[in-house]
Short mmCIF file of C-alpha atoms in Angstrom, two decimals:
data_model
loop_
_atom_site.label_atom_id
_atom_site.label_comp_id
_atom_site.label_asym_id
_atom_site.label_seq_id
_atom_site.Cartn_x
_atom_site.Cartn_y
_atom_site.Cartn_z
CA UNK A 95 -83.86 -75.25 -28.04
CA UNK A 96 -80.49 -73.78 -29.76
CA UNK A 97 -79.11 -76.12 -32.26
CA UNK A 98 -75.57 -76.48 -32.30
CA UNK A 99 -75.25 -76.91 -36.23
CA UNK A 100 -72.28 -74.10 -37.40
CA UNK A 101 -71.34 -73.89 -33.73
CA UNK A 102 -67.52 -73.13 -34.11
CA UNK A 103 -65.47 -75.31 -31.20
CA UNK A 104 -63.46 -73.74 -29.01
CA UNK A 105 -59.98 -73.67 -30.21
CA UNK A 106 -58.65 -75.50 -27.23
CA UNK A 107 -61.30 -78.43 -27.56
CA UNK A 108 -60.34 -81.29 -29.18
CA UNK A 109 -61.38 -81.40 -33.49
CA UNK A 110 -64.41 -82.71 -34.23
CA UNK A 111 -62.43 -85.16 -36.79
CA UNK A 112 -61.33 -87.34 -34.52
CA UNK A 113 -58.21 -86.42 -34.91
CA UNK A 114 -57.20 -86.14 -30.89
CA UNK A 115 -55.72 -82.57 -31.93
CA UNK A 116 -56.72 -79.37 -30.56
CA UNK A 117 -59.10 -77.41 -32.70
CA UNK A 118 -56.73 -74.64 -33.17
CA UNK A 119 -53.72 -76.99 -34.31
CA UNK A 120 -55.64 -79.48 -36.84
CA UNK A 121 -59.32 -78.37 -38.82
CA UNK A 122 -59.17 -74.86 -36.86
CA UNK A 123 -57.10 -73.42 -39.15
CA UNK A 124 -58.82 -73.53 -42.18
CA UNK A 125 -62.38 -73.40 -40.82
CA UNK A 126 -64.68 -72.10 -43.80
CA UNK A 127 -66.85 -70.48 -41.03
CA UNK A 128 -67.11 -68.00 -38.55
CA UNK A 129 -68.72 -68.39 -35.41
CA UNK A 130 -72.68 -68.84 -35.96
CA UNK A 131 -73.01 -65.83 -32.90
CA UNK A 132 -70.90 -63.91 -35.23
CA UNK A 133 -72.26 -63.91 -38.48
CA UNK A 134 -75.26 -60.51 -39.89
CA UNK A 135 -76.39 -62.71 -42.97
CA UNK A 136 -74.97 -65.58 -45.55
CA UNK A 137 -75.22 -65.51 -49.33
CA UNK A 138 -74.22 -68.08 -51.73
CA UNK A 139 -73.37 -66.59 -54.99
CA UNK A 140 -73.33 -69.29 -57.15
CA UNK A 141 -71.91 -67.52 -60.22
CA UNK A 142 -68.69 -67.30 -58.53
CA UNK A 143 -69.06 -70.83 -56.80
CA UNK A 144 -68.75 -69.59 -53.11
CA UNK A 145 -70.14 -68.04 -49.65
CA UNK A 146 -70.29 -64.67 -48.30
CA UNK A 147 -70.87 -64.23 -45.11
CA UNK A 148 -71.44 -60.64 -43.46
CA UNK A 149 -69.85 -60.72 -40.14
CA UNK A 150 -70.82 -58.57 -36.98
CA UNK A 151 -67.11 -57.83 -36.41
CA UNK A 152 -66.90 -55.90 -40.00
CA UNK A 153 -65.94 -52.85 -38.62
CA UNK A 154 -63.49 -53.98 -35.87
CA UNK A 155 -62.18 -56.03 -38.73
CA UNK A 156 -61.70 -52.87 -40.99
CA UNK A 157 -59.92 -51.38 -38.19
CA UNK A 158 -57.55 -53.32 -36.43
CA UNK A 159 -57.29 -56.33 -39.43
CA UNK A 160 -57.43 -54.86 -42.62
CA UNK A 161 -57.02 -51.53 -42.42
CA UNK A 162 -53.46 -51.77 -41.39
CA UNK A 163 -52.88 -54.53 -44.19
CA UNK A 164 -53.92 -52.28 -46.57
CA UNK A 165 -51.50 -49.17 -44.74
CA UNK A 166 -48.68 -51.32 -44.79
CA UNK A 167 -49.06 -52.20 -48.63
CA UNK A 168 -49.44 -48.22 -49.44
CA UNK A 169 -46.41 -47.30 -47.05
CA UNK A 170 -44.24 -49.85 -48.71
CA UNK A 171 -45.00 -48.12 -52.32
CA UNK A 172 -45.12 -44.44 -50.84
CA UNK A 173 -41.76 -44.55 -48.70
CA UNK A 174 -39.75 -42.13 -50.77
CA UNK A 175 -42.66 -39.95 -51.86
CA UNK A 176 -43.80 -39.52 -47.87
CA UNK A 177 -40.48 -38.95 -47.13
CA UNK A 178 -40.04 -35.82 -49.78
CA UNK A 179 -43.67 -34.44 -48.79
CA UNK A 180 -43.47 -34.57 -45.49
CA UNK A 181 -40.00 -32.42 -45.90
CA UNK A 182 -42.15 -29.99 -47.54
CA UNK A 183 -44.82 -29.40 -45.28
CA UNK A 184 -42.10 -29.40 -42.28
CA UNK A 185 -40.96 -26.11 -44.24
CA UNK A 186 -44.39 -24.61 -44.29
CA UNK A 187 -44.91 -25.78 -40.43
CA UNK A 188 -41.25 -23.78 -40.01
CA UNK A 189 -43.38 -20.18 -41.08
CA UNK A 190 -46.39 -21.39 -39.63
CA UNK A 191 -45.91 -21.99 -36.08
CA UNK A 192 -44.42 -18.91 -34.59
CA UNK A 193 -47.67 -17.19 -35.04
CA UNK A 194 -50.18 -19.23 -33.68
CA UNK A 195 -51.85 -17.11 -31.39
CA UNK A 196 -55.75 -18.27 -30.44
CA UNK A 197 -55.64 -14.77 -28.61
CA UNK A 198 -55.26 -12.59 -31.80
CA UNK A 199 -57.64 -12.27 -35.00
CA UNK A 200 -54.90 -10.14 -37.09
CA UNK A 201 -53.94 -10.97 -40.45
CA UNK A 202 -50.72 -13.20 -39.35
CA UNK A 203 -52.81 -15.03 -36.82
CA UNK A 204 -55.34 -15.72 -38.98
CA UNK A 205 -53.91 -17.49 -41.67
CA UNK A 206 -51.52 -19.41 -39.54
CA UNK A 207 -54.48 -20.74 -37.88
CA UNK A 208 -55.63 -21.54 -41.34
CA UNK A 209 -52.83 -22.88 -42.67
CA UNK A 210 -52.58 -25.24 -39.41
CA UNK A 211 -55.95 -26.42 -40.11
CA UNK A 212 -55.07 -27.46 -43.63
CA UNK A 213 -52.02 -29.31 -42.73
CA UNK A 214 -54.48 -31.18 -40.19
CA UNK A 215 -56.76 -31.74 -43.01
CA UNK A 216 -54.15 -32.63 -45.59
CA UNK A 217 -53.12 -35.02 -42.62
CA UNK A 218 -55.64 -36.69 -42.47
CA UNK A 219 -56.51 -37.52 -46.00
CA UNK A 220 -52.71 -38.93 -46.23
CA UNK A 221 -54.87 -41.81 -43.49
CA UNK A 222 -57.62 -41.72 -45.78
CA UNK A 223 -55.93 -43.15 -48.53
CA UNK A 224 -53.48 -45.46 -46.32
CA UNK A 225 -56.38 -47.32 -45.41
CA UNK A 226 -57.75 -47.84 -48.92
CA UNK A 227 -60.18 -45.13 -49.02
CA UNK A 228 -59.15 -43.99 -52.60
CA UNK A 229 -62.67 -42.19 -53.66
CA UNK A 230 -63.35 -40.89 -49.89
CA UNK A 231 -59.51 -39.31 -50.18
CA UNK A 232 -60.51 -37.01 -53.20
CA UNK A 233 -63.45 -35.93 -51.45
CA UNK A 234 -61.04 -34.94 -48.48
CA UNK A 235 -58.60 -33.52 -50.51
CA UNK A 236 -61.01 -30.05 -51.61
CA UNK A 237 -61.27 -28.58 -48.15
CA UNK A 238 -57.68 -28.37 -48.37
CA UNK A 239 -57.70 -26.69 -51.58
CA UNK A 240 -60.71 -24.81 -50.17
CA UNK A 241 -58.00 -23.72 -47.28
CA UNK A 242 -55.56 -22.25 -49.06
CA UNK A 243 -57.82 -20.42 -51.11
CA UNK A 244 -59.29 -18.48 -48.41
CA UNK A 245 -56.11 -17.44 -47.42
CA UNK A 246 -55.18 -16.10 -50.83
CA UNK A 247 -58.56 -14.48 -50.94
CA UNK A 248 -57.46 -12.78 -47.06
CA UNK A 249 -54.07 -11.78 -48.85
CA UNK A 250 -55.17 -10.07 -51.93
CA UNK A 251 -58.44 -8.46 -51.26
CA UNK A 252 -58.37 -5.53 -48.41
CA UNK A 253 -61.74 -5.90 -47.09
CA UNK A 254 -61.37 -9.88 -46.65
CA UNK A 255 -60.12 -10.37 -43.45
CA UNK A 256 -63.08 -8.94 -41.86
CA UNK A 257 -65.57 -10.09 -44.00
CA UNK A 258 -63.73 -13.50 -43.05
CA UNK A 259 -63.97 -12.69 -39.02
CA UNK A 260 -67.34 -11.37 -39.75
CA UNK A 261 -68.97 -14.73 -41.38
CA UNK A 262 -69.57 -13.06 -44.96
CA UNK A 263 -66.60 -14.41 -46.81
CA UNK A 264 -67.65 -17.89 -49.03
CA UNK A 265 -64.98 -20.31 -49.11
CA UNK A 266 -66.49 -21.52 -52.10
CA UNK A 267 -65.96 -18.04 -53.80
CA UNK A 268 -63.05 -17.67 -52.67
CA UNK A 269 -61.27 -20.14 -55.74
CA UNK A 270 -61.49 -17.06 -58.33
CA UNK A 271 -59.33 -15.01 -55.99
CA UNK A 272 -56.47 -17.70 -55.72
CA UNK A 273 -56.65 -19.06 -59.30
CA UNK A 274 -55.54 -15.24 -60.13
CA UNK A 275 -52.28 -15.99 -57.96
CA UNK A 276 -51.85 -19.62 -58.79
CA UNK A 277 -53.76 -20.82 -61.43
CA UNK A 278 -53.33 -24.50 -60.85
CA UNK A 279 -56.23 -23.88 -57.99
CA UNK A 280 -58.58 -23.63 -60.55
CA UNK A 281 -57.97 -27.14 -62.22
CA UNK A 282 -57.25 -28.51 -59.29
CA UNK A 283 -60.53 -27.46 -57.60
CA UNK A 284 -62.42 -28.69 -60.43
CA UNK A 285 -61.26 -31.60 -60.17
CA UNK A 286 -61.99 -32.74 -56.63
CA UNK A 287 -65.46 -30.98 -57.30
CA UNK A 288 -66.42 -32.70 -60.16
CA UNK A 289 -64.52 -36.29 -59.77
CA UNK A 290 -64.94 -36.54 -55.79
CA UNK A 291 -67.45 -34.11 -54.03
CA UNK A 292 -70.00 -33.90 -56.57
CA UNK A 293 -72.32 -37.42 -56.39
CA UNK A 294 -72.05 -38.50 -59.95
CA UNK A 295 -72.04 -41.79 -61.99
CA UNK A 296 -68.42 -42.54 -60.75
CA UNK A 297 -69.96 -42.81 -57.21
CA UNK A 298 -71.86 -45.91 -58.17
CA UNK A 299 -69.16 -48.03 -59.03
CA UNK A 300 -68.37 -50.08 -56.20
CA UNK A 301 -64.64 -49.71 -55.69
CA UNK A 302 -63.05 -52.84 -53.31
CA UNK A 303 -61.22 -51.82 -50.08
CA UNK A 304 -57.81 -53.66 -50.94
CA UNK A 305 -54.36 -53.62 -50.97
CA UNK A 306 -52.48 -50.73 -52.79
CA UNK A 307 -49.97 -52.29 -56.12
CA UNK A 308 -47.65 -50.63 -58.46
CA UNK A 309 -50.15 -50.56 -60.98
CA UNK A 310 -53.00 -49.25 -58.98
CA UNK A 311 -53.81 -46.38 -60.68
CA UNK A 312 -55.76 -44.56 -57.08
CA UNK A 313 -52.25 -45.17 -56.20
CA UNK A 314 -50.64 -43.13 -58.73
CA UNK A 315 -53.51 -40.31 -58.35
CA UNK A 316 -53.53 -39.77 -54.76
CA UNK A 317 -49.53 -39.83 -54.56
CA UNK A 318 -49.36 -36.84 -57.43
CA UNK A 319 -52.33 -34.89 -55.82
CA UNK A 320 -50.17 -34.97 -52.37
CA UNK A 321 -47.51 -33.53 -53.89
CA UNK A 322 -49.40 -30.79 -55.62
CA UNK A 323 -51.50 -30.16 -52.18
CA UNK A 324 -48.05 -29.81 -50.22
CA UNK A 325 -46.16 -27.81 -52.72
CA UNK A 326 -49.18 -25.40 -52.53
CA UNK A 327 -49.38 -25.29 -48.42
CA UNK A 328 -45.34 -24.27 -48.87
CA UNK A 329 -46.00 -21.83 -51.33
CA UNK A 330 -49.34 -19.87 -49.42
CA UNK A 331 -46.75 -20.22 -46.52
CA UNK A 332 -44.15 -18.60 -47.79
CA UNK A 333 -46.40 -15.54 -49.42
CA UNK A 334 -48.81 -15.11 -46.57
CA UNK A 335 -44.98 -15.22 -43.81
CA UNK A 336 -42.31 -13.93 -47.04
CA UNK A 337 -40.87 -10.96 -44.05
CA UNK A 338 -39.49 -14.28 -42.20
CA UNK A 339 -37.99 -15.68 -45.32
CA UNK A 340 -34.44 -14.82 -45.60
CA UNK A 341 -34.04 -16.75 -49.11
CA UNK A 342 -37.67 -17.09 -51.10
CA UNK A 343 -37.97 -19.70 -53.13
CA UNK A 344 -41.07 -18.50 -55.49
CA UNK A 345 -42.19 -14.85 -54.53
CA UNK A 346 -40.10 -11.49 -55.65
CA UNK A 347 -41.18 -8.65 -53.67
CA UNK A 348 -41.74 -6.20 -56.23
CA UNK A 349 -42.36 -3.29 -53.96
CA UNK A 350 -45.40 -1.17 -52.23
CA UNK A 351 -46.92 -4.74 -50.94
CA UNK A 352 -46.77 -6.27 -54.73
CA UNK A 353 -45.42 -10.14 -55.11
CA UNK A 354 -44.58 -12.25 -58.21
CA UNK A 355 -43.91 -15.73 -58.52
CA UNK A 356 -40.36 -16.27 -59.36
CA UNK A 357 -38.49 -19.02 -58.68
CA UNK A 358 -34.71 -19.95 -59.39
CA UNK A 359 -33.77 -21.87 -62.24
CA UNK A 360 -32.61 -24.25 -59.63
CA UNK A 361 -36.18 -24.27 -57.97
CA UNK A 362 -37.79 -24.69 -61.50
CA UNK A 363 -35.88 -27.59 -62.04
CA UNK A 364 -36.39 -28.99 -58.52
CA UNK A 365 -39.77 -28.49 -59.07
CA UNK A 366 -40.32 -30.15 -62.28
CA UNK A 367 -39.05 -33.36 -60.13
CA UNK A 368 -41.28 -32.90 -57.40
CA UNK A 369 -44.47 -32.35 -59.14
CA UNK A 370 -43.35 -34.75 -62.20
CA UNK A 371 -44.70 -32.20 -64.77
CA UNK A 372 -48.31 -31.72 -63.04
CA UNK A 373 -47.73 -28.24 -62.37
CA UNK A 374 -45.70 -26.30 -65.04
CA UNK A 375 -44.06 -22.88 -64.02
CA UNK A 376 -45.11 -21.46 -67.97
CA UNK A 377 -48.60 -22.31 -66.56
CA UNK A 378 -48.12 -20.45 -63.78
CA UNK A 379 -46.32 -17.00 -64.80
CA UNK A 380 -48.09 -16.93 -68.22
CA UNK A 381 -51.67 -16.76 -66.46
CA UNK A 382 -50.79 -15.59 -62.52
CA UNK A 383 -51.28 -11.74 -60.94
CA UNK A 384 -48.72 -10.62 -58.96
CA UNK A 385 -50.29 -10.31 -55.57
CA UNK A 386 -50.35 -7.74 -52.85
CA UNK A 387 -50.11 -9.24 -49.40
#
């Protein structure tokens, strides 16, 4: 026979109390616990005085309850840096687009296909971290990196656009061919390797799925690493398309298919803004290649 001890009322029956109130209006409100159907497996933890209950819903609850709680906490700290970044990768969408073409296998077609799939992928770890995923968002963040530097790998070396169509070009090789262009994919790579893709120490630290604040320091990361990835999805764009760019903003043609990174003073200093100092044009001239493409 079922017992109904922990059976939750409905909410339009009347309170157990006594109180001649619905459920819903009177002891419904604050009921300590979820329907007895409902609930995987109770704990009391006594250190901290309380009950945790595992619910069956956890997942619809991540989804559709807190999941957007925690989106709306990061979109109210992130408005004016998701406004700026998305400007950004607009630009790079403006080269981009005009030569998609999933007939052709060319060197155009190619990387705009590329650089399409790392805007999808830098998409989506932007909804990653929305949703409190701070960890999971680094680990999203290197095939992005990964991107781009298989595109600079296409650009520079002769032979890499058919090694690329022909399955023998390694994405994962592919780093010390960019970091020769822009060194900050080195560092950057490293990072996301090290910190987020590699299983380490850091990876058994159980890290909460809650609310974004000013001094969440995931915060802080994952906004300056979204800046870095768009700036360098703008600045692959621009090299890989430069014949459709009637003012460049960071490459000089130098002549017989040779490029250096050269921005404006006025770029610099826009720059230094955008990136806050992560990214240092010194850094970049002192150590880069000029590359053919």
């Amino acid at each position: 026979m079922k017992s109904d001890v922990g059976k939750r009322p409905g909410r339009n029956a009347q309170c157990p109390c006594g109180s001649g109130r619905k459920f819903k209006h009177c002891h419904g409100k604050n009921y300590p616990y979820p329907p007895f159907e409902n609930i995987a497996s109770i704990a009391i933890d006594k250190e901290r005085q309380r009950t945790v209950f595992v619910t069956k819903d956890i997942l619809i609850n991540q989804l559709h309850r807190d999941g957007p709680m925690i989106a709306r906490s990061f979109d109210a700290l992130a408005k004016k840096d998701l406004e700026e970044i998305s400007a950004v990768i607009a630009d790079a969408i403006t080269l981009i687009y005009r030569h998609i073409s999933p007939e052709d296998d060319d060197y155009m077609a190619t990387c705009a296909a590329l650089l399409s799939s790392a805007i999808s992928t830098f998409m989506a770890s932007v909804e990653v971290a929305r949703h409190g995923y701070r960890r999971p968002y680094g680990a999203i963040c290197r095939p992005v990196v990964e991107t781009l530097s298989t595109i600079l790998q296409i650009a520079t070396e002769p032979d890499a656009l058919s090694k690329f169509h022909d399955g023998k070009l390694q994405s994962t090789k592919s780093i010390a061919a960019a970091k020769k262009v822009l060194p900050p994919f080195g560092m950057l790579y490293g990072l996301l390797s090290n910190q987020f893709v590699h299983i380490s120490k850091a990876h058994a630290t159980f890290e909460a799925t809650i609310k974004y604040t000013e001094k969440d320091q995931a915060f802080a990361f994952v906004i300056s690493n979204l800046r870095v990835n768009a700036w360098l999805i703008y600045v692959v764009s621009e090299l890989v398309f430069h014949s459709d760019v009637a003012r460049p903003r960071y490459w000089k043609n130098l002549g017989s298919g040779m490029f250096a990174y050269d921005p404006s003073e006025s770029e610099r200093d826009w720059l230094s803004g955008f990136l806050g100092g992560l990214v240092t044009d010194d850094a970049i001239q002192s150590a880069s290649e000029p590359p053919p493409a």
